[in-house]
Amino acid sequence: MPKEEMKRPLIRGGGGGGGGSRHLEASLSDPGAPVVGILGTGDFSRSLARRLVASGYQVVVGSRTPKRSVALFPEEAEVTSQMEAVSQADLVFVAVFPEHYSTLAGLKQALAGKTLVDVSNGVRINRDGPSHAERLADMFPESSVVKGFNTLSAWTLQMGPRDGSRQVLLCGDSSKAKGSVTQLCRSMGFVPVDMGLLSSSLEIENLPLYLFPSWRVPVLATLALFLFFYLYNFVRDVLHPYVTKGKSVFYKMPVDTVNVTLPSVALVMLALVYVPGVYAAVLQLLWGTKYNRFPDWLDRWLTRRKQLGLCSFLCAALHAIYSLCLPMRKSARYKIYADFKEGKEWDDQEVWRMELYLSVGIMALGLLSLLAVTSLPTVANSLNWREFSFIQSRLGYAALTMATLHTLLYGWDRAFHGDQYRFCLPPTFMLVLVLPLAVLLGRLALSLPCVALRLRRIRRGWEKSRQIRFTLPDEDRRNGHPLEDMSDV
């Protein structure tokens, strides 16, 4: 190594940080690299600095206590005072808590004409405004404020855009400022999404604060159905023997009663996935047009079908696990031993019933698993619309049919036995079958050629109220296209 390079110091002091600022040789290796400033020294700031350095940017970090913060950042970044950091960079990330914005008032003149990127989030959902970005814009009217990067975690910034969503939502009133931040996003490996003017910043700030908003109704529906069917099964299978015969079978509550409840919830939830599609198709047939708006409750129901289906899959998977664990219970082994001592004979009908409903149940669970897997964004994005629609609609109805058949085979002829109506309550499977059978019959009615053709014409723009001549293409008429999709209205 030449003597001149050996004598050159690796870390240079100086600047307004009172010895706290530092420049590494590595940071000066590319003098043409853009300089990005960061105000703040928290976890997000450190992760952001690492990602910017790895993307080829010169990074200067502004801190009120540079000496204390210098060891927290990568060696390629310069840690200095806030004033010096702002003076060196044209694009500045404001990574301080909104309640501390007042401490930046002294930088107003130095920040004039620069682009400020507000990355802050609130502690609660703000529906009235103003947003933190709008407050920052009011404080620095001569600067261009862009809202962005607040939907990314410090972990995502540090590790890079490898997993999960790579989108960065941006908004701002200056197209030039948004353009520079957009270019920076792409350089860091993220996908920028322009959300419009700075007035959209309130929506962007609220996004990280929502806790599964589209899951609330499906989860509550699942819990309500579980509670209803559990209490219903408890009254029939546990309380009835105790009241009428004095026989205590309360040991069934943790496993047996739960295992009968779970498939009931799964089947009803799966039927609820396809009810709104059938109902929407009926409305379009009655209206004779596709241009009328559905009721708000139906719109919300249609948009939550994915969550309803996944809740159904969860209950079905738990039912399979519980069923596999049934022989492991001591009570099950005792019952087998008691039956053996009583010399119970082989019952062909009972054996066939169990073999058939287990086989059909396994096929139903397999189809449900396929539906659950294809609902994942990474899998769904690899399918075209026709493939996705075929799986979610055609195979979805096949899963509903198999699950309904599984329940029918489980019930077998028990509906005709008087001893099954305990406390005058019908068997659970009879209640469970009402909605799935109604959905399947509705789907069958909508698949009739005369109904399917009319519905298809409506969805292609024909209206009953307007005497519009409408003919299908020759190829469609020759092929006799059936109703393609009933659930994706």
Tab-separated table of C-alpha atoms in Angstrom:
chain	number	residue	atom	x	y	z
A	1	MET	CA	0.000	0.000	0.000
A	2	PRO	CA	1.426	3.474	-0.855
A	3	LYS	CA	2.649	5.578	2.046
A	4	GLU	CA	0.171	8.364	1.186
A	5	GLU	CA	-2.796	6.031	1.672
A	6	MET	CA	-1.336	4.598	4.904
A	7	LYS	CA	-1.004	8.123	6.358
A	8	ARG	CA	-4.553	9.087	5.380
A	9	PRO	CA	-6.906	8.794	8.417
A	10	LEU	CA	-9.867	6.474	8.110
A	11	ILE	CA	-12.120	8.711	10.239
A	12	ARG	CA	-12.061	12.461	9.961
A	13	GLY	CA	-13.429	14.705	12.668
A	14	GLY	CA	-14.822	18.146	12.227
A	15	GLY	CA	-18.116	19.634	11.296
A	16	GLY	CA	-20.765	21.089	13.454
A	17	GLY	CA	-21.085	17.962	15.552
A	18	GLY	CA	-18.269	18.871	17.892
A	19	GLY	CA	-16.181	15.888	16.845
A	20	GLY	CA	-19.194	13.638	16.620
A	21	SER	CA	-19.416	13.638	12.821
A	22	ARG	CA	-17.427	11.173	10.821
A	23	HIS	CA	-16.634	10.465	7.183
A	24	LEU	CA	-15.336	7.053	6.235
A	25	GLU	CA	-13.211	6.589	3.206
A	26	ALA	CA	-15.804	4.193	1.881
A	27	SER	CA	-18.425	6.917	1.849
A	28	LEU	CA	-16.240	9.069	-0.399
A	29	SER	CA	-15.378	6.291	-2.832
A	30	ASP	CA	-18.167	7.441	-5.166
A	31	PRO	CA	-18.319	11.235	-5.095
A	32	GLY	CA	-21.128	11.229	-7.680
A	33	ALA	CA	-23.519	9.224	-5.500
A	34	PRO	CA	-26.587	11.166	-4.329
A	35	VAL	CA	-26.552	12.417	-0.752
A	36	VAL	CA	-29.561	11.515	1.383
A	37	GLY	CA	-30.122	13.004	4.806
A	38	ILE	CA	-31.869	11.405	7.763
A	39	LEU	CA	-33.113	13.329	10.774
A	40	GLY	CA	-33.392	11.013	13.760
A	41	THR	CA	-31.372	8.147	15.213
A	42	GLY	CA	-33.991	5.535	16.141
A	43	ASP	CA	-34.325	1.952	14.947
A	44	PHE	CA	-36.030	2.986	11.715
A	45	SER	CA	-33.297	5.542	10.973
A	46	ARG	CA	-30.535	2.981	11.483
A	47	SER	CA	-32.224	0.410	9.241
A	48	LEU	CA	-32.947	3.060	6.606
A	49	ALA	CA	-29.314	4.167	6.649
A	50	ARG	CA	-28.111	0.594	6.114
A	51	ARG	CA	-30.447	0.090	3.161
A	52	LEU	CA	-29.514	3.413	1.557
A	53	VAL	CA	-25.794	2.707	1.921
A	54	ALA	CA	-26.267	-0.758	0.402
A	55	SER	CA	-28.129	0.863	-2.505
A	56	GLY	CA	-25.190	3.156	-3.322
A	57	TYR	CA	-26.245	6.400	-1.655
A	58	GLN	CA	-24.159	8.688	0.499
A	59	VAL	CA	-25.940	8.982	3.825
A	60	VAL	CA	-25.634	11.790	6.323
A	61	VAL	CA	-27.510	11.447	9.609
A	62	GLY	CA	-28.528	14.469	11.661
A	63	SER	CA	-28.588	14.011	15.427
A	64	ARG	CA	-28.862	16.296	18.434
A	65	THR	CA	-26.159	14.159	20.114
A	66	PRO	CA	-23.824	12.965	17.319
A	67	LYS	CA	-21.145	11.612	19.651
A	68	ARG	CA	-23.594	9.265	21.359
A	69	SER	CA	-25.182	8.075	18.122
A	70	VAL	CA	-22.126	7.588	15.949
A	71	ALA	CA	-21.557	3.941	16.940
A	72	LEU	CA	-25.127	2.929	16.063
A	73	PHE	CA	-24.859	3.525	12.311
A	74	PRO	CA	-22.875	1.785	9.566
A	75	GLU	CA	-19.348	2.998	9.061
A	76	GLU	CA	-20.155	4.324	5.581
A	77	ALA	CA	-22.667	6.823	6.967
A	78	GLU	CA	-21.755	10.215	8.374
A	79	VAL	CA	-23.307	11.146	11.711
A	80	THR	CA	-23.277	14.865	12.374
A	81	SER	CA	-25.456	17.675	13.655
A	82	GLN	CA	-28.918	18.238	12.240
A	83	MET	CA	-27.978	21.547	10.626
A	84	GLU	CA	-24.954	20.097	8.843
A	85	ALA	CA	-26.892	17.044	7.673
A	86	VAL	CA	-29.646	19.200	6.216
A	87	SER	CA	-27.169	21.483	4.460
A	88	GLN	CA	-25.464	18.535	2.696
A	89	ALA	CA	-28.571	16.709	1.406
A	90	ASP	CA	-31.290	17.692	-1.055
A	91	LEU	CA	-33.588	14.865	0.047
A	92	VAL	CA	-34.146	14.476	3.786
A	93	PHE	CA	-35.999	11.734	5.645
A	94	VAL	CA	-37.774	13.093	8.717
A	95	ALA	CA	-37.614	10.086	11.053
A	96	VAL	CA	-38.558	11.713	14.335
A	97	PHE	CA	-41.780	11.287	16.280
A	98	PRO	CA	-44.496	13.801	15.316
A	99	GLU	CA	-44.602	15.217	18.830
A	100	HIS	CA	-40.958	16.280	18.350
A	101	TYR	CA	-41.509	18.180	15.089
A	102	SER	CA	-41.242	21.438	17.027
A	103	THR	CA	-37.533	20.733	17.652
A	104	LEU	CA	-36.925	21.077	13.895
A	105	ALA	CA	-38.196	24.667	13.711
A	106	GLY	CA	-34.663	26.025	13.638
A	107	LEU	CA	-33.996	24.150	10.380
A	108	LYS	CA	-36.735	25.943	8.453
A	109	GLN	CA	-34.403	28.146	6.415
A	110	ALA	CA	-31.929	25.323	5.748
A	111	LEU	CA	-34.725	23.013	4.548
A	112	ALA	CA	-36.187	25.533	2.102
A	113	GLY	CA	-36.392	24.082	-1.411
A	114	LYS	CA	-35.567	20.561	-0.260
A	115	THR	CA	-37.677	17.384	-0.373
A	116	LEU	CA	-38.828	16.084	3.007
A	117	VAL	CA	-39.977	12.474	3.322
A	118	ASP	CA	-42.267	11.991	6.312
A	119	VAL	CA	-42.115	8.387	7.572
A	120	SER	CA	-44.103	8.847	10.787
A	121	ASN	CA	-47.099	6.850	12.040
A	122	GLY	CA	-49.669	7.734	14.652
A	123	VAL	CA	-50.473	5.848	17.829
A	124	ARG	CA	-54.202	5.648	17.016
A	125	ILE	CA	-56.374	5.866	13.932
A	126	ASN	CA	-56.939	9.499	12.936
A	127	ARG	CA	-60.171	10.022	10.997
A	128	ASP	CA	-60.463	13.808	11.256
A	129	GLY	CA	-57.002	15.035	10.258
A	130	PRO	CA	-54.764	16.779	9.711
A	131	SER	CA	-52.153	14.119	9.043
A	132	HIS	CA	-48.597	14.311	10.354
A	133	ALA	CA	-47.355	14.974	6.821
A	134	GLU	CA	-49.761	17.897	6.430
A	135	ARG	CA	-48.584	19.314	9.755
A	136	LEU	CA	-45.002	19.031	8.513
A	137	ALA	CA	-45.951	20.791	5.278
A	138	ASP	CA	-47.493	23.641	7.275
A	139	MET	CA	-44.320	23.962	9.350
A	140	PHE	CA	-42.065	24.023	6.271
A	141	PRO	CA	-44.078	25.705	3.491
A	142	GLU	CA	-40.984	26.270	1.331
A	143	SER	CA	-40.157	22.535	1.339
A	144	SER	CA	-41.810	19.750	-0.676
A	145	VAL	CA	-43.230	17.126	1.663
A	146	VAL	CA	-43.734	13.543	0.479
A	147	LYS	CA	-45.437	10.924	2.634
A	148	GLY	CA	-43.924	7.455	2.324
A	149	PHE	CA	-42.074	4.481	3.808
A	150	ASN	CA	-44.322	4.481	6.888
A	151	THR	CA	-45.837	1.103	5.920
A	152	LEU	CA	-42.401	-0.561	6.030
A	153	SER	CA	-40.927	-1.917	9.231
A	154	ALA	CA	-37.358	-1.398	10.344
A	155	TRP	CA	-36.803	-5.141	9.859
A	156	THR	CA	-37.936	-4.980	6.215
A	157	LEU	CA	-35.611	-2.063	5.544
A	158	GLN	CA	-32.669	-3.793	7.162
A	159	MET	CA	-33.148	-7.167	5.449
A	160	GLY	CA	-34.259	-5.761	2.125
A	161	PRO	CA	-37.409	-6.424	0.066
A	162	ARG	CA	-37.140	-10.211	0.085
A	163	ASP	CA	-40.441	-11.359	1.548
A	164	GLY	CA	-43.926	-9.937	1.939
A	165	SER	CA	-45.092	-6.765	0.252
A	166	ARG	CA	-42.498	-4.678	-1.538
A	167	GLN	CA	-44.819	-1.754	-2.144
A	168	VAL	CA	-44.111	1.725	-0.821
A	169	LEU	CA	-47.111	4.055	-0.840
A	170	LEU	CA	-46.226	7.663	-1.720
A	171	CYS	CA	-48.182	10.886	-1.925
A	172	GLY	CA	-47.288	14.547	-2.262
A	173	ASP	CA	-48.251	17.784	-3.957
A	174	SER	CA	-44.975	18.186	-5.876
A	175	SER	CA	-44.565	15.847	-8.829
A	176	LYS	CA	-40.834	16.584	-8.948
A	177	ALA	CA	-40.381	15.646	-5.287
A	178	LYS	CA	-42.424	12.466	-5.730
A	179	GLY	CA	-40.331	11.608	-8.774
A	180	SER	CA	-37.081	11.795	-6.814
A	181	VAL	CA	-38.508	9.658	-3.995
A	182	THR	CA	-39.894	7.205	-6.551
A	183	GLN	CA	-36.440	6.814	-8.085
A	184	LEU	CA	-34.951	6.259	-4.630
A	185	CYS	CA	-37.556	3.566	-3.903
A	186	ARG	CA	-36.685	1.677	-7.057
A	187	SER	CA	-32.983	1.924	-6.296
A	188	MET	CA	-33.628	0.326	-2.888
A	189	GLY	CA	-35.520	-2.546	-4.525
A	190	PHE	CA	-39.048	-1.505	-3.536
A	191	VAL	CA	-42.069	-0.832	-5.735
A	192	PRO	CA	-43.380	2.747	-5.404
A	193	VAL	CA	-47.132	3.311	-5.637
A	194	ASP	CA	-48.322	6.877	-6.258
A	195	MET	CA	-51.376	7.582	-4.078
A	196	GLY	CA	-51.912	11.126	-5.340
A	197	LEU	CA	-51.764	14.415	-3.488
A	198	LEU	CA	-50.682	14.996	0.101
A	199	SER	CA	-54.332	14.910	1.149
A	200	SER	CA	-54.063	11.104	0.823
A	201	SER	CA	-51.443	11.009	3.581
A	202	LEU	CA	-54.091	10.543	6.291
A	203	GLU	CA	-55.198	7.296	4.663
A	204	ILE	CA	-51.594	6.105	4.319
A	205	GLU	CA	-50.839	6.920	7.962
A	206	ASN	CA	-53.897	4.966	9.151
A	207	LEU	CA	-53.056	1.816	7.164
A	208	PRO	CA	-50.473	0.368	9.613
A	209	LEU	CA	-52.891	0.871	12.520
A	210	TYR	CA	-55.738	-1.302	11.256
A	211	LEU	CA	-55.966	-4.700	12.940
A	212	PHE	CA	-57.370	-7.209	10.424
A	213	PRO	CA	-60.331	-5.023	9.359
A	214	SER	CA	-61.578	-7.521	6.751
A	215	TRP	CA	-61.320	-10.422	9.221
A	216	ARG	CA	-63.496	-9.000	11.988
A	217	VAL	CA	-66.893	-10.147	10.670
A	218	PRO	CA	-65.724	-13.609	9.463
A	219	VAL	CA	-64.001	-14.344	12.784
A	220	LEU	CA	-67.019	-13.172	14.780
A	221	ALA	CA	-69.299	-15.287	12.587
A	222	THR	CA	-67.062	-18.316	13.141
A	223	LEU	CA	-67.025	-17.816	16.910
A	224	ALA	CA	-70.797	-17.282	17.027
A	225	LEU	CA	-71.474	-20.443	15.018
A	226	PHE	CA	-69.026	-22.410	17.144
A	227	LEU	CA	-70.710	-21.267	20.346
A	228	PHE	CA	-74.180	-22.063	18.987
A	229	PHE	CA	-73.343	-25.565	17.747
A	230	TYR	CA	-71.255	-26.371	20.818
A	231	LEU	CA	-74.131	-25.512	23.154
A	232	TYR	CA	-76.555	-27.383	20.892
A	233	ASN	CA	-74.385	-30.520	20.932
A	234	PHE	CA	-73.795	-30.171	24.661
A	235	VAL	CA	-77.541	-30.142	25.349
A	236	ARG	CA	-78.190	-33.161	23.106
A	237	ASP	CA	-75.162	-35.353	23.804
A	238	VAL	CA	-74.098	-34.454	27.354
A	239	LEU	CA	-76.982	-32.853	29.216
A	240	HIS	CA	-79.740	-35.161	27.905
A	241	PRO	CA	-78.181	-38.441	29.215
A	242	TYR	CA	-77.545	-36.794	32.574
A	243	VAL	CA	-81.122	-35.494	32.932
A	244	THR	CA	-82.983	-38.534	31.598
A	245	LYS	CA	-80.770	-41.416	32.774
A	246	GLY	CA	-78.502	-39.880	35.398
A	247	LYS	CA	-75.515	-40.869	33.248
A	248	SER	CA	-72.510	-38.541	33.477
A	249	VAL	CA	-70.716	-38.138	30.144
A	250	PHE	CA	-69.236	-34.704	30.800
A	251	TYR	CA	-65.839	-36.080	29.768
A	252	LYS	CA	-67.038	-35.655	26.164
A	253	MET	CA	-66.940	-31.864	26.390
A	254	PRO	CA	-63.218	-31.242	25.612
A	255	VAL	CA	-62.903	-33.557	22.592
A	256	ASP	CA	-66.086	-35.289	21.440
A	257	THR	CA	-68.341	-32.241	21.582
A	258	VAL	CA	-65.706	-30.012	20.002
A	259	ASN	CA	-65.079	-32.556	17.253
A	260	VAL	CA	-68.776	-32.629	16.342
A	261	THR	CA	-68.973	-28.849	16.452
A	262	LEU	CA	-65.986	-28.066	14.219
A	263	PRO	CA	-67.274	-29.756	11.015
A	264	SER	CA	-70.659	-28.098	11.538
A	265	VAL	CA	-69.024	-24.670	11.611
A	266	ALA	CA	-66.761	-25.534	8.672
A	267	LEU	CA	-69.639	-26.577	6.413
A	268	VAL	CA	-71.833	-23.583	7.257
A	269	MET	CA	-68.905	-21.175	6.770
A	270	LEU	CA	-68.102	-22.773	3.413
A	271	ALA	CA	-71.730	-22.376	2.349
A	272	LEU	CA	-71.579	-18.711	3.405
A	273	VAL	CA	-68.772	-18.244	0.870
A	274	TYR	CA	-71.106	-19.056	-2.032
A	275	VAL	CA	-74.425	-17.654	-0.761
A	276	PRO	CA	-73.707	-14.034	-1.837
A	277	GLY	CA	-72.700	-15.102	-5.367
A	278	VAL	CA	-75.920	-17.003	-5.881
A	279	TYR	CA	-77.987	-14.198	-4.365
A	280	ALA	CA	-76.243	-11.575	-6.537
A	281	ALA	CA	-76.971	-13.650	-9.649
A	282	VAL	CA	-80.643	-13.875	-8.686
A	283	LEU	CA	-80.783	-10.099	-8.204
A	284	GLN	CA	-79.293	-9.523	-11.648
A	285	LEU	CA	-81.855	-11.864	-13.186
A	286	LEU	CA	-84.703	-10.069	-11.421
A	287	TRP	CA	-83.401	-6.618	-12.339
A	288	GLY	CA	-82.561	-7.624	-15.884
A	289	THR	CA	-79.359	-5.583	-15.757
A	290	LYS	CA	-75.915	-5.646	-14.203
A	291	TYR	CA	-75.711	-1.879	-13.716
A	292	ASN	CA	-77.741	-1.640	-10.502
A	293	ARG	CA	-75.699	-1.401	-7.331
A	294	PHE	CA	-75.900	-4.247	-4.870
A	295	PRO	CA	-76.873	-3.397	-1.291
A	296	ASP	CA	-73.925	-2.338	0.853
A	297	TRP	CA	-74.187	-5.420	3.067
A	298	LEU	CA	-73.995	-7.655	-0.004
A	299	ASP	CA	-70.957	-5.759	-1.308
A	300	ARG	CA	-69.175	-6.248	2.004
A	301	TRP	CA	-70.167	-9.927	2.041
A	302	LEU	CA	-68.775	-10.450	-1.452
A	303	THR	CA	-65.438	-8.885	-0.504
A	304	ARG	CA	-65.041	-11.096	2.588
A	305	ARG	CA	-65.512	-14.480	0.921
A	306	LYS	CA	-61.806	-15.238	1.078
A	307	GLN	CA	-61.724	-14.755	4.850
A	308	LEU	CA	-64.890	-16.851	5.280
A	309	GLY	CA	-63.310	-19.657	3.263
A	310	LEU	CA	-60.095	-19.606	5.264
A	311	CYS	CA	-62.051	-19.759	8.540
A	312	SER	CA	-63.902	-22.766	7.120
A	313	PHE	CA	-60.600	-24.417	6.199
A	314	LEU	CA	-59.244	-23.825	9.719
A	315	CYS	CA	-62.254	-25.545	11.297
A	316	ALA	CA	-62.042	-28.438	8.830
A	317	ALA	CA	-58.319	-28.918	9.495
A	318	LEU	CA	-58.884	-28.883	13.261
A	319	HIS	CA	-61.700	-31.417	12.809
A	320	ALA	CA	-59.302	-33.739	10.959
A	321	ILE	CA	-56.709	-33.435	13.741
A	322	TYR	CA	-59.294	-34.069	16.454
A	323	SER	CA	-60.592	-37.100	14.546
A	324	LEU	CA	-57.104	-38.569	14.294
A	325	CYS	CA	-56.687	-38.158	18.048
A	326	LEU	CA	-59.971	-39.861	18.972
A	327	PRO	CA	-58.515	-43.410	19.314
A	328	MET	CA	-55.801	-42.086	21.649
A	329	ARG	CA	-58.289	-41.258	24.411
A	330	LYS	CA	-58.671	-43.597	27.349
A	331	SER	CA	-62.455	-43.399	27.056
A	332	ALA	CA	-62.259	-44.652	23.451
A	333	ARG	CA	-60.120	-47.631	24.444
A	334	TYR	CA	-62.525	-48.447	27.283
A	335	LYS	CA	-65.493	-48.372	24.889
A	336	ILE	CA	-63.735	-50.750	22.494
A	337	TYR	CA	-62.995	-53.123	25.369
A	338	ALA	CA	-66.609	-52.924	26.597
A	339	ASP	CA	-67.961	-53.666	23.119
A	340	PHE	CA	-65.623	-56.634	22.857
A	341	LYS	CA	-66.799	-58.027	26.205
A	342	GLU	CA	-70.447	-57.630	25.172
A	343	GLY	CA	-69.678	-59.589	22.013
A	344	LYS	CA	-71.059	-57.032	19.568
A	345	GLU	CA	-71.279	-58.450	16.068
A	346	TRP	CA	-69.931	-57.029	12.825
A	347	ASP	CA	-72.397	-54.495	11.363
A	348	ASP	CA	-71.931	-54.200	7.597
A	349	GLN	CA	-74.114	-51.108	7.337
A	350	GLU	CA	-72.223	-49.240	10.042
A	351	VAL	CA	-68.860	-50.226	8.572
A	352	TRP	CA	-69.855	-49.075	5.073
A	353	ARG	CA	-71.214	-45.816	6.441
A	354	MET	CA	-67.972	-45.008	8.216
A	355	GLU	CA	-65.780	-45.996	5.265
A	356	LEU	CA	-67.788	-43.859	2.851
A	357	TYR	CA	-68.085	-40.705	4.934
A	358	LEU	CA	-64.384	-40.825	5.868
A	359	SER	CA	-63.366	-41.180	2.218
A	360	VAL	CA	-65.584	-38.311	1.079
A	361	GLY	CA	-64.430	-36.174	4.017
A	362	ILE	CA	-60.785	-36.648	3.049
A	363	MET	CA	-61.560	-35.533	-0.517
A	364	ALA	CA	-63.446	-32.492	0.793
A	365	LEU	CA	-60.493	-31.515	2.991
A	366	GLY	CA	-58.130	-31.940	0.046
A	367	LEU	CA	-60.201	-29.602	-2.119
A	368	LEU	CA	-60.456	-27.097	0.726
A	369	SER	CA	-56.664	-27.205	1.092
A	370	LEU	CA	-56.296	-26.428	-2.607
A	371	LEU	CA	-58.655	-23.462	-2.270
A	372	ALA	CA	-56.713	-22.186	0.753
A	373	VAL	CA	-53.356	-22.477	-1.014
A	374	THR	CA	-54.530	-20.687	-4.158
A	375	SER	CA	-55.875	-17.819	-2.039
A	376	LEU	CA	-52.286	-16.941	-1.059
A	377	PRO	CA	-51.131	-13.876	-3.055
A	378	THR	CA	-47.910	-15.546	-4.201
A	379	VAL	CA	-49.871	-18.457	-5.686
A	380	ALA	CA	-52.802	-16.401	-6.969
A	381	ASN	CA	-50.449	-14.045	-8.828
A	382	SER	CA	-49.045	-16.996	-10.799
A	383	LEU	CA	-52.528	-17.892	-12.121
A	384	ASN	CA	-54.478	-16.120	-14.818
A	385	TRP	CA	-58.052	-15.047	-14.133
A	386	ARG	CA	-59.640	-18.089	-15.753
A	387	GLU	CA	-57.482	-20.507	-13.765
A	388	PHE	CA	-58.122	-18.686	-10.491
A	389	SER	CA	-61.868	-18.506	-11.194
A	390	PHE	CA	-61.994	-22.201	-12.083
A	391	ILE	CA	-60.331	-23.201	-8.808
A	392	GLN	CA	-62.248	-20.836	-6.540
A	393	SER	CA	-65.638	-21.360	-8.197
A	394	ARG	CA	-65.828	-24.807	-9.828
A	395	LEU	CA	-63.561	-26.614	-7.382
A	396	GLY	CA	-65.071	-24.585	-4.558
A	397	TYR	CA	-68.509	-25.913	-5.383
A	398	ALA	CA	-66.984	-29.385	-5.671
A	399	ALA	CA	-65.582	-28.979	-2.144
A	400	LEU	CA	-68.980	-27.815	-0.890
A	401	THR	CA	-70.630	-30.825	-2.553
A	402	MET	CA	-68.141	-33.250	-1.022
A	403	ALA	CA	-68.484	-31.689	2.431
A	404	THR	CA	-72.277	-31.879	2.166
A	405	LEU	CA	-72.090	-35.508	1.058
A	406	HIS	CA	-69.715	-36.209	3.969
A	407	THR	CA	-72.364	-34.867	6.369
A	408	LEU	CA	-75.162	-36.817	4.677
A	409	LEU	CA	-73.216	-40.064	4.928
A	410	TYR	CA	-72.412	-39.318	8.561
A	411	GLY	CA	-76.113	-38.892	9.283
A	412	TRP	CA	-77.096	-41.931	7.151
A	413	ASP	CA	-80.625	-42.904	8.313
A	414	ARG	CA	-80.402	-41.397	11.792
A	415	ALA	CA	-82.909	-38.719	10.905
A	416	PHE	CA	-85.602	-41.406	10.905
A	417	HIS	CA	-84.799	-42.731	14.385
A	418	GLY	CA	-86.955	-41.345	17.165
A	419	ASP	CA	-84.199	-41.610	19.780
A	420	GLN	CA	-82.141	-39.054	17.838
A	421	TYR	CA	-84.582	-36.250	18.702
A	422	ARG	CA	-83.365	-35.558	22.226
A	423	PHE	CA	-85.323	-32.869	24.040
A	424	CYS	CA	-87.288	-32.719	20.758
A	425	LEU	CA	-84.174	-31.279	19.073
A	426	PRO	CA	-83.261	-32.681	15.637
A	427	PRO	CA	-79.756	-34.115	15.056
A	428	THR	CA	-77.076	-31.501	14.465
A	429	PHE	CA	-76.359	-32.636	10.916
A	430	MET	CA	-79.939	-31.805	9.910
A	431	LEU	CA	-79.465	-28.170	10.924
A	432	VAL	CA	-76.073	-28.012	9.249
A	433	LEU	CA	-77.359	-29.297	5.903
A	434	VAL	CA	-80.026	-26.623	5.401
A	435	LEU	CA	-77.803	-23.826	4.062
A	436	PRO	CA	-75.382	-25.962	1.951
A	437	LEU	CA	-78.274	-27.783	0.253
A	438	ALA	CA	-79.996	-24.467	-0.455
A	439	VAL	CA	-76.797	-23.106	-2.043
A	440	LEU	CA	-76.241	-26.224	-4.160
A	441	LEU	CA	-79.858	-26.248	-5.340
A	442	GLY	CA	-79.607	-22.546	-6.202
A	443	ARG	CA	-76.417	-23.168	-8.140
A	444	LEU	CA	-78.071	-26.042	-9.981
A	445	ALA	CA	-81.041	-23.844	-10.900
A	446	LEU	CA	-78.747	-21.103	-12.196
A	447	SER	CA	-76.893	-23.662	-14.307
A	448	LEU	CA	-79.993	-24.561	-16.320
A	449	PRO	CA	-79.336	-23.555	-19.963
A	450	CYS	CA	-82.202	-21.060	-20.221
A	451	VAL	CA	-81.232	-19.313	-16.955
A	452	ALA	CA	-77.488	-19.476	-17.577
A	453	LEU	CA	-77.844	-17.969	-21.065
A	454	ARG	CA	-79.948	-15.070	-19.811
A	455	LEU	CA	-77.539	-14.364	-16.953
A	456	ARG	CA	-74.586	-14.461	-19.310
A	457	ARG	CA	-76.260	-11.969	-21.643
A	458	ILE	CA	-76.946	-9.648	-18.706
A	459	ARG	CA	-73.318	-9.783	-17.639
A	460	ARG	CA	-72.254	-8.912	-21.162
A	461	GLY	CA	-74.316	-5.704	-21.130
A	462	TRP	CA	-77.860	-6.704	-22.117
A	463	GLU	CA	-80.628	-4.902	-20.243
A	464	LYS	CA	-84.276	-5.889	-19.963
A	465	SER	CA	-85.483	-2.305	-19.681
A	466	ARG	CA	-83.867	-1.351	-22.982
A	467	GLN	CA	-84.902	-3.142	-26.121
A	468	ILE	CA	-81.338	-3.834	-27.207
A	469	ARG	CA	-80.758	-6.534	-29.758
A	470	PHE	CA	-78.158	-8.854	-28.292
A	471	THR	CA	-76.721	-11.995	-29.863
A	472	LEU	CA	-73.863	-14.100	-28.655
A	473	PRO	CA	-70.913	-14.686	-30.994
A	474	ASP	CA	-71.388	-17.663	-33.287
A	475	GLU	CA	-68.641	-19.604	-31.581
A	476	ASP	CA	-70.247	-19.114	-28.153
A	477	ARG	CA	-73.641	-20.254	-29.456
A	478	ARG	CA	-72.152	-23.337	-31.093
A	479	ASN	CA	-70.283	-24.256	-27.931
A	480	GLY	CA	-73.403	-23.666	-25.814
A	481	HIS	CA	-71.408	-21.918	-23.101
A	482	PRO	CA	-72.719	-22.739	-19.632
A	483	LEU	CA	-72.725	-20.251	-16.825
A	484	GLU	CA	-69.027	-19.620	-16.291
A	485	ASP	CA	-68.894	-18.268	-12.769
A	486	MET	CA	-71.586	-17.849	-10.221
A	487	SER	CA	-69.551	-16.671	-7.245
A	488	ASP	CA	-67.359	-13.974	-8.763
A	489	VAL	CA	-69.990	-11.366	-9.512
